C-alpha atoms as a PDB file:
ATOM      1  CA  MET A   1      12.424  13.834 -22.360  1.00  0.00           C
ATOM      2  CA  PRO A   2      14.633  11.543 -20.232  1.00  0.00           C
ATOM      3  CA  PRO A   3      12.777   9.038 -18.008  1.00  0.00           C
ATOM      4  CA  GLU A   4      13.602  10.915 -14.791  1.00  0.00           C
ATOM      5  CA  GLY A   5      12.359  14.176 -16.343  1.00  0.00           C
ATOM      6  CA  GLN A   6       9.216  12.457 -17.515  1.00  0.00           C
ATOM      7  CA  ALA A   7       8.549  11.030 -14.037  1.00  0.00           C
ATOM      8  CA  ALA A   8       9.027  14.502 -12.512  1.00  0.00           C
ATOM      9  CA  HIS A   9       6.617  15.990 -15.080  1.00  0.00           C
ATOM     10  CA  PHE A  10       4.011  13.333 -14.248  1.00  0.00           C
ATOM     11  CA  ARG A  11       4.355  14.036 -10.497  1.00  0.00           C
ATOM     12  CA  ALA A  12       4.093  17.777 -11.111  1.00  0.00           C
ATOM     13  CA  LEU A  13       0.893  17.296 -13.155  1.00  0.00           C
ATOM     14  CA  GLN A  14      -0.533  15.167 -10.344  1.00  0.00           C
ATOM     15  CA  ASN A  15       0.284  17.964  -7.884  1.00  0.00           C
ATOM     16  CA  LEU A  16      -1.286  20.540 -10.236  1.00  0.00           C
ATOM     17  CA  TYR A  17      -4.476  18.488 -10.363  1.00  0.00           C
ATOM     18  CA  ALA A  18      -4.573  18.136  -6.568  1.00  0.00           C
ATOM     19  CA  GLU A  19      -4.138  21.911  -6.088  1.00  0.00           C
ATOM     20  CA  ALA A  20      -6.828  23.012  -8.572  1.00  0.00           C
ATOM     21  CA  PRO A  21      -9.622  24.786  -6.655  1.00  0.00           C
ATOM     22  CA  ILE A  22     -12.348  22.902  -8.588  1.00  0.00           C
ATOM     23  CA  ASN A  23     -11.126  19.645  -7.077  1.00  0.00           C
ATOM     24  CA  ARG A  24     -12.265  20.756  -3.621  1.00  0.00           C
ATOM     25  CA  PHE A  25     -15.733  19.718  -4.816  1.00  0.00           C
ATOM     26  CA  PHE A  26     -14.652  16.178  -5.710  1.00  0.00           C
ATOM     27  CA  GLN A  27     -12.997  13.398  -3.786  1.00  0.00           C
ATOM     28  CA  SER A  28     -10.524  12.376  -6.476  1.00  0.00           C
ATOM     29  CA  ALA A  29      -6.911  11.492  -7.217  1.00  0.00           C
ATOM     30  CA  LEU A  30      -4.985  11.607 -10.498  1.00  0.00           C
ATOM     31  CA  THR A  31      -2.355   9.094 -11.540  1.00  0.00           C
ATOM     32  CA  ILE A  32      -0.412   9.542 -14.768  1.00  0.00           C
ATOM     33  CA  THR A  33       0.126   5.889 -15.555  1.00  0.00           C
ATOM     34  CA  ASN A  34       2.270   6.305 -18.647  1.00  0.00           C
ATOM     35  CA  GLU A  35       3.012   8.822 -21.376  1.00  0.00           C
ATOM     36  CA  GLY A  36      -0.366   9.574 -22.942  1.00  0.00           C
ATOM     37  CA  ALA A  37      -2.387   7.786 -20.248  1.00  0.00           C
ATOM     38  CA  ALA A  38      -4.112   9.026 -17.100  1.00  0.00           C
ATOM     39  CA  ARG A  39      -6.387   7.532 -14.475  1.00  0.00           C
ATOM     40  CA  ILE A  40      -8.520   9.467 -12.027  1.00  0.00           C
ATOM     41  CA  ASP A  41     -10.316   7.774  -9.156  1.00  0.00           C
ATOM     42  CA  PHE A  42     -13.450   9.654  -8.100  1.00  0.00           C
ATOM     43  CA  VAL A  43     -16.037   9.147  -5.392  1.00  0.00           C
ATOM     44  CA  LEU A  44     -19.467  10.598  -6.151  1.00  0.00           C
ATOM     45  CA  ASP A  45     -22.054  11.488  -3.553  1.00  0.00           C
ATOM     46  CA  GLU A  46     -25.382  13.316  -3.371  1.00  0.00           C
ATOM     47  CA  ARG A  47     -23.688  16.723  -3.819  1.00  0.00           C
ATOM     48  CA  HIS A  48     -23.111  15.740  -7.467  1.00  0.00           C
ATOM     49  CA  PHE A  49     -26.731  14.697  -8.167  1.00  0.00           C
ATOM     50  CA  HIS A  50     -29.515  16.277 -10.194  1.00  0.00           C
ATOM     51  CA  ALA A  51     -33.127  16.381  -8.975  1.00  0.00           C
ATOM     52  CA  ALA A  52     -33.809  12.757 -10.025  1.00  0.00           C
ATOM     53  CA  GLY A  53     -31.096  11.368  -7.731  1.00  0.00           C
ATOM     54  CA  ALA A  54     -28.231  10.478 -10.092  1.00  0.00           C
ATOM     55  CA  ALA A  55     -24.969  12.183 -11.066  1.00  0.00           C
ATOM     56  CA  HIS A  56     -25.486  15.408 -13.029  1.00  0.00           C
ATOM     57  CA  GLY A  57     -23.950  15.639 -16.503  1.00  0.00           C
ATOM     58  CA  THR A  58     -21.469  18.236 -15.263  1.00  0.00           C
ATOM     59  CA  SER A  59     -19.863  15.510 -13.141  1.00  0.00           C
ATOM     60  CA  TYR A  60     -19.547  13.230 -16.174  1.00  0.00           C
ATOM     61  CA  PHE A  61     -17.963  16.057 -18.152  1.00  0.00           C
ATOM     62  CA  LYS A  62     -15.542  16.921 -15.352  1.00  0.00           C
ATOM     63  CA  MET A  63     -14.339  13.343 -14.967  1.00  0.00           C
ATOM     64  CA  LEU A  64     -14.013  12.629 -18.707  1.00  0.00           C
ATOM     65  CA  ASP A  65     -12.429  15.989 -19.561  1.00  0.00           C
ATOM     66  CA  ASP A  66      -9.875  15.727 -16.759  1.00  0.00           C
ATOM     67  CA  ALA A  67      -8.788  12.222 -17.714  1.00  0.00           C
ATOM     68  CA  ALA A  68      -8.396  13.022 -21.428  1.00  0.00           C
ATOM     69  CA  PHE A  69      -6.777  16.390 -20.660  1.00  0.00           C
ATOM     70  CA  TYR A  70      -4.111  14.991 -18.326  1.00  0.00           C
ATOM     71  CA  ALA A  71      -3.378  12.102 -20.684  1.00  0.00           C
ATOM     72  CA  CYS A  72      -2.642  14.703 -23.370  1.00  0.00           C
ATOM     73  CA  ASN A  73      -0.787  17.146 -21.092  1.00  0.00           C
ATOM     74  CA  SER A  74       1.504  14.282 -20.058  1.00  0.00           C
ATOM     75  CA  LEU A  75       3.001  14.689 -23.556  1.00  0.00           C
ATOM     76  CA  VAL A  76       3.523  18.452 -23.168  1.00  0.00           C
ATOM     77  CA  SER A  77       6.024  19.511 -20.511  1.00  0.00           C
ATOM     78  CA  ASP A  78       6.185  23.265 -21.045  1.00  0.00           C
ATOM     79  CA  ARG A  79       2.629  24.546 -21.597  1.00  0.00           C
ATOM     80  CA  PHE A  80      -0.795  24.133 -20.052  1.00  0.00           C
ATOM     81  CA  LEU A  81      -3.370  22.769 -22.481  1.00  0.00           C
ATOM     82  CA  LEU A  82      -6.854  24.209 -22.903  1.00  0.00           C
ATOM     83  CA  THR A  83      -9.955  22.217 -23.802  1.00  0.00           C
ATOM     84  CA  THR A  84     -11.317  23.545 -27.101  1.00  0.00           C
ATOM     85  CA  ALA A  85     -14.074  20.961 -27.701  1.00  0.00           C
ATOM     86  CA  PHE A  86     -15.436  17.901 -25.953  1.00  0.00           C
ATOM     87  CA  ASN A  87     -18.085  15.367 -27.009  1.00  0.00           C
ATOM     88  CA  LEU A  88     -19.870  13.156 -24.479  1.00  0.00           C
ATOM     89  CA  LEU A  89     -21.748   9.881 -24.712  1.00  0.00           C
ATOM     90  CA  LEU A  90     -23.570   9.038 -21.468  1.00  0.00           C
ATOM     91  CA  THR A  91     -24.872   5.463 -21.359  1.00  0.00           C
ATOM     92  CA  LYS A  92     -25.830   4.794 -17.733  1.00  0.00           C
ATOM     93  CA  PRO A  93     -26.811   6.893 -14.705  1.00  0.00           C
ATOM     94  CA  LEU A  94     -24.325   6.979 -11.853  1.00  0.00           C
ATOM     95  CA  GLY A  95     -25.267   6.848  -8.200  1.00  0.00           C
ATOM     96  CA  PRO A  96     -23.028   7.363  -5.189  1.00  0.00           C
ATOM     97  CA  GLY A  97     -19.722   5.539  -4.977  1.00  0.00           C
ATOM     98  CA  PRO A  98     -16.416   5.058  -6.754  1.00  0.00           C
ATOM     99  CA  VAL A  99     -15.903   5.828 -10.448  1.00  0.00           C
ATOM    100  CA  VAL A 100     -12.707   5.524 -12.495  1.00  0.00           C
ATOM    101  CA  ALA A 101     -11.959   7.833 -15.414  1.00  0.00           C
ATOM    102  CA  GLU A 102      -9.392   6.411 -17.833  1.00  0.00           C
ATOM    103  CA  GLY A 103      -7.919   8.837 -20.336  1.00  0.00           C
ATOM    104  CA  ARG A 104      -5.613   8.332 -23.278  1.00  0.00           C
ATOM    105  CA  TRP A 105      -3.965  10.469 -25.920  1.00  0.00           C
ATOM    106  CA  VAL A 106      -5.171   9.664 -29.435  1.00  0.00           C
ATOM    107  CA  SER A 107      -3.295  11.952 -31.833  1.00  0.00           C
ATOM    108  CA  GLY A 108      -1.477  15.248 -32.363  1.00  0.00           C
ATOM    109  CA  ARG A 109       1.566  16.627 -30.599  1.00  0.00           C
ATOM    110  CA  ARG A 110       2.276  20.058 -31.978  1.00  0.00           C
ATOM    111  CA  ARG A 111      -0.503  22.583 -31.453  1.00  0.00           C
ATOM    112  CA  VAL A 112      -3.673  20.514 -30.943  1.00  0.00           C
ATOM    113  CA  LEU A 113      -3.906  17.149 -29.230  1.00  0.00           C
ATOM    114  CA  VAL A 114      -6.846  14.751 -29.266  1.00  0.00           C
ATOM    115  CA  GLY A 115      -7.692  12.597 -26.280  1.00  0.00           C
ATOM    116  CA  GLU A 116     -10.441  10.269 -25.213  1.00  0.00           C
ATOM    117  CA  ALA A 117     -11.695   8.981 -21.898  1.00  0.00           C
ATOM    118  CA  ARG A 118     -14.152   6.512 -20.468  1.00  0.00           C
ATOM    119  CA  LEU A 119     -15.872   6.181 -17.112  1.00  0.00           C
ATOM    120  CA  ILE A 120     -16.007   2.839 -15.354  1.00  0.00           C
ATOM    121  CA  ASP A 121     -18.426   2.266 -12.465  1.00  0.00           C
ATOM    122  CA  ALA A 122     -17.817   0.125  -9.375  1.00  0.00           C
ATOM    123  CA  SER A 123     -19.092  -2.999 -11.161  1.00  0.00           C
ATOM    124  CA  GLY A 124     -16.550  -2.543 -13.972  1.00  0.00           C
ATOM    125  CA  GLU A 125     -19.096  -1.381 -16.554  1.00  0.00           C
ATOM    126  CA  GLU A 126     -18.382   1.523 -18.919  1.00  0.00           C
ATOM    127  CA  VAL A 127     -21.009   4.199 -18.248  1.00  0.00           C
ATOM    128  CA  ALA A 128     -19.757   7.092 -20.387  1.00  0.00           C
ATOM    129  CA  ARG A 129     -17.207   7.986 -23.024  1.00  0.00           C
ATOM    130  CA  GLY A 130     -15.839  11.264 -24.349  1.00  0.00           C
ATOM    131  CA  THR A 131     -13.448  12.695 -26.913  1.00  0.00           C
ATOM    132  CA  GLY A 132     -11.814  16.102 -26.698  1.00  0.00           C
ATOM    133  CA  THR A 133      -9.413  18.430 -28.424  1.00  0.00           C
ATOM    134  CA  PHE A 134      -6.821  20.287 -26.384  1.00  0.00           C
ATOM    135  CA  MET A 135      -4.751  23.238 -27.593  1.00  0.00           C
ATOM    136  CA  ARG A 136      -1.414  24.437 -26.294  1.00  0.00           C
ATOM    137  CA  SER A 137      -1.855  27.722 -24.460  1.00  0.00           C
ATOM    138  CA  ARG A 138       0.593  30.497 -23.723  1.00  0.00           C
ATOM    139  CA  ILE A 139       0.436  29.556 -20.029  1.00  0.00           C
ATOM    140  CA  ALA A 140       3.704  28.056 -18.792  1.00  0.00           C
ATOM    141  CA  LEU A 141       3.211  25.005 -16.593  1.00  0.00           C
ATOM    142  CA  ALA A 142       6.179  26.039 -14.449  1.00  0.00           C
ATOM    143  CA  GLY A 143       4.378  29.242 -13.413  1.00  0.00           C
ATOM    144  CA  LEU A 144       1.227  27.513 -12.137  1.00  0.00           C
ATOM    145  CA  PRO A 145       0.645  26.951  -8.417  1.00  0.00           C
ATOM    146  CA  GLY A 146       1.005  23.266  -7.685  1.00  0.00           C
ATOM    147  CA  TYR A 147       3.141  22.371 -10.698  1.00  0.00           C
ATOM    148  CA  VAL A 148       6.124  21.194  -8.706  1.00  0.00           C
ATOM    149  CA  ALA A 149       7.742  17.788  -8.676  1.00  0.00           C
ATOM    150  CA  ALA A 150       7.384  15.959  -5.376  1.00  0.00           C
END
């Protein structure tokens, strides 16, 4: 893909992320930093907490899955990927405040792609890590609401 096409694809993925209904529950912003790399800045608050006052595991999954997914989908310009498996390692509870999810493509380009992600808290410490597999779907990116280059 030519550089200008790649940049347009990255912008369109960022728009797709911003338009996804699930993201109404999270204060977050996606940046595709490079082919095979994505960064999502999140802000967690009490709405994301379990009964003991820290971020629920679903929030960890959401942040890690999104970062790895978009890192992988940055390599695929025609089809939406689907998460087929995801493994999590949670090492520290998260309270309210900013969190960064950094995702990167690991391997695969044809049918199944593998990506990984890590969560970094406000102090710069890694608090979670995840690895996922993502399969090409039959869903065309161009037909999805939000997938438009800005």
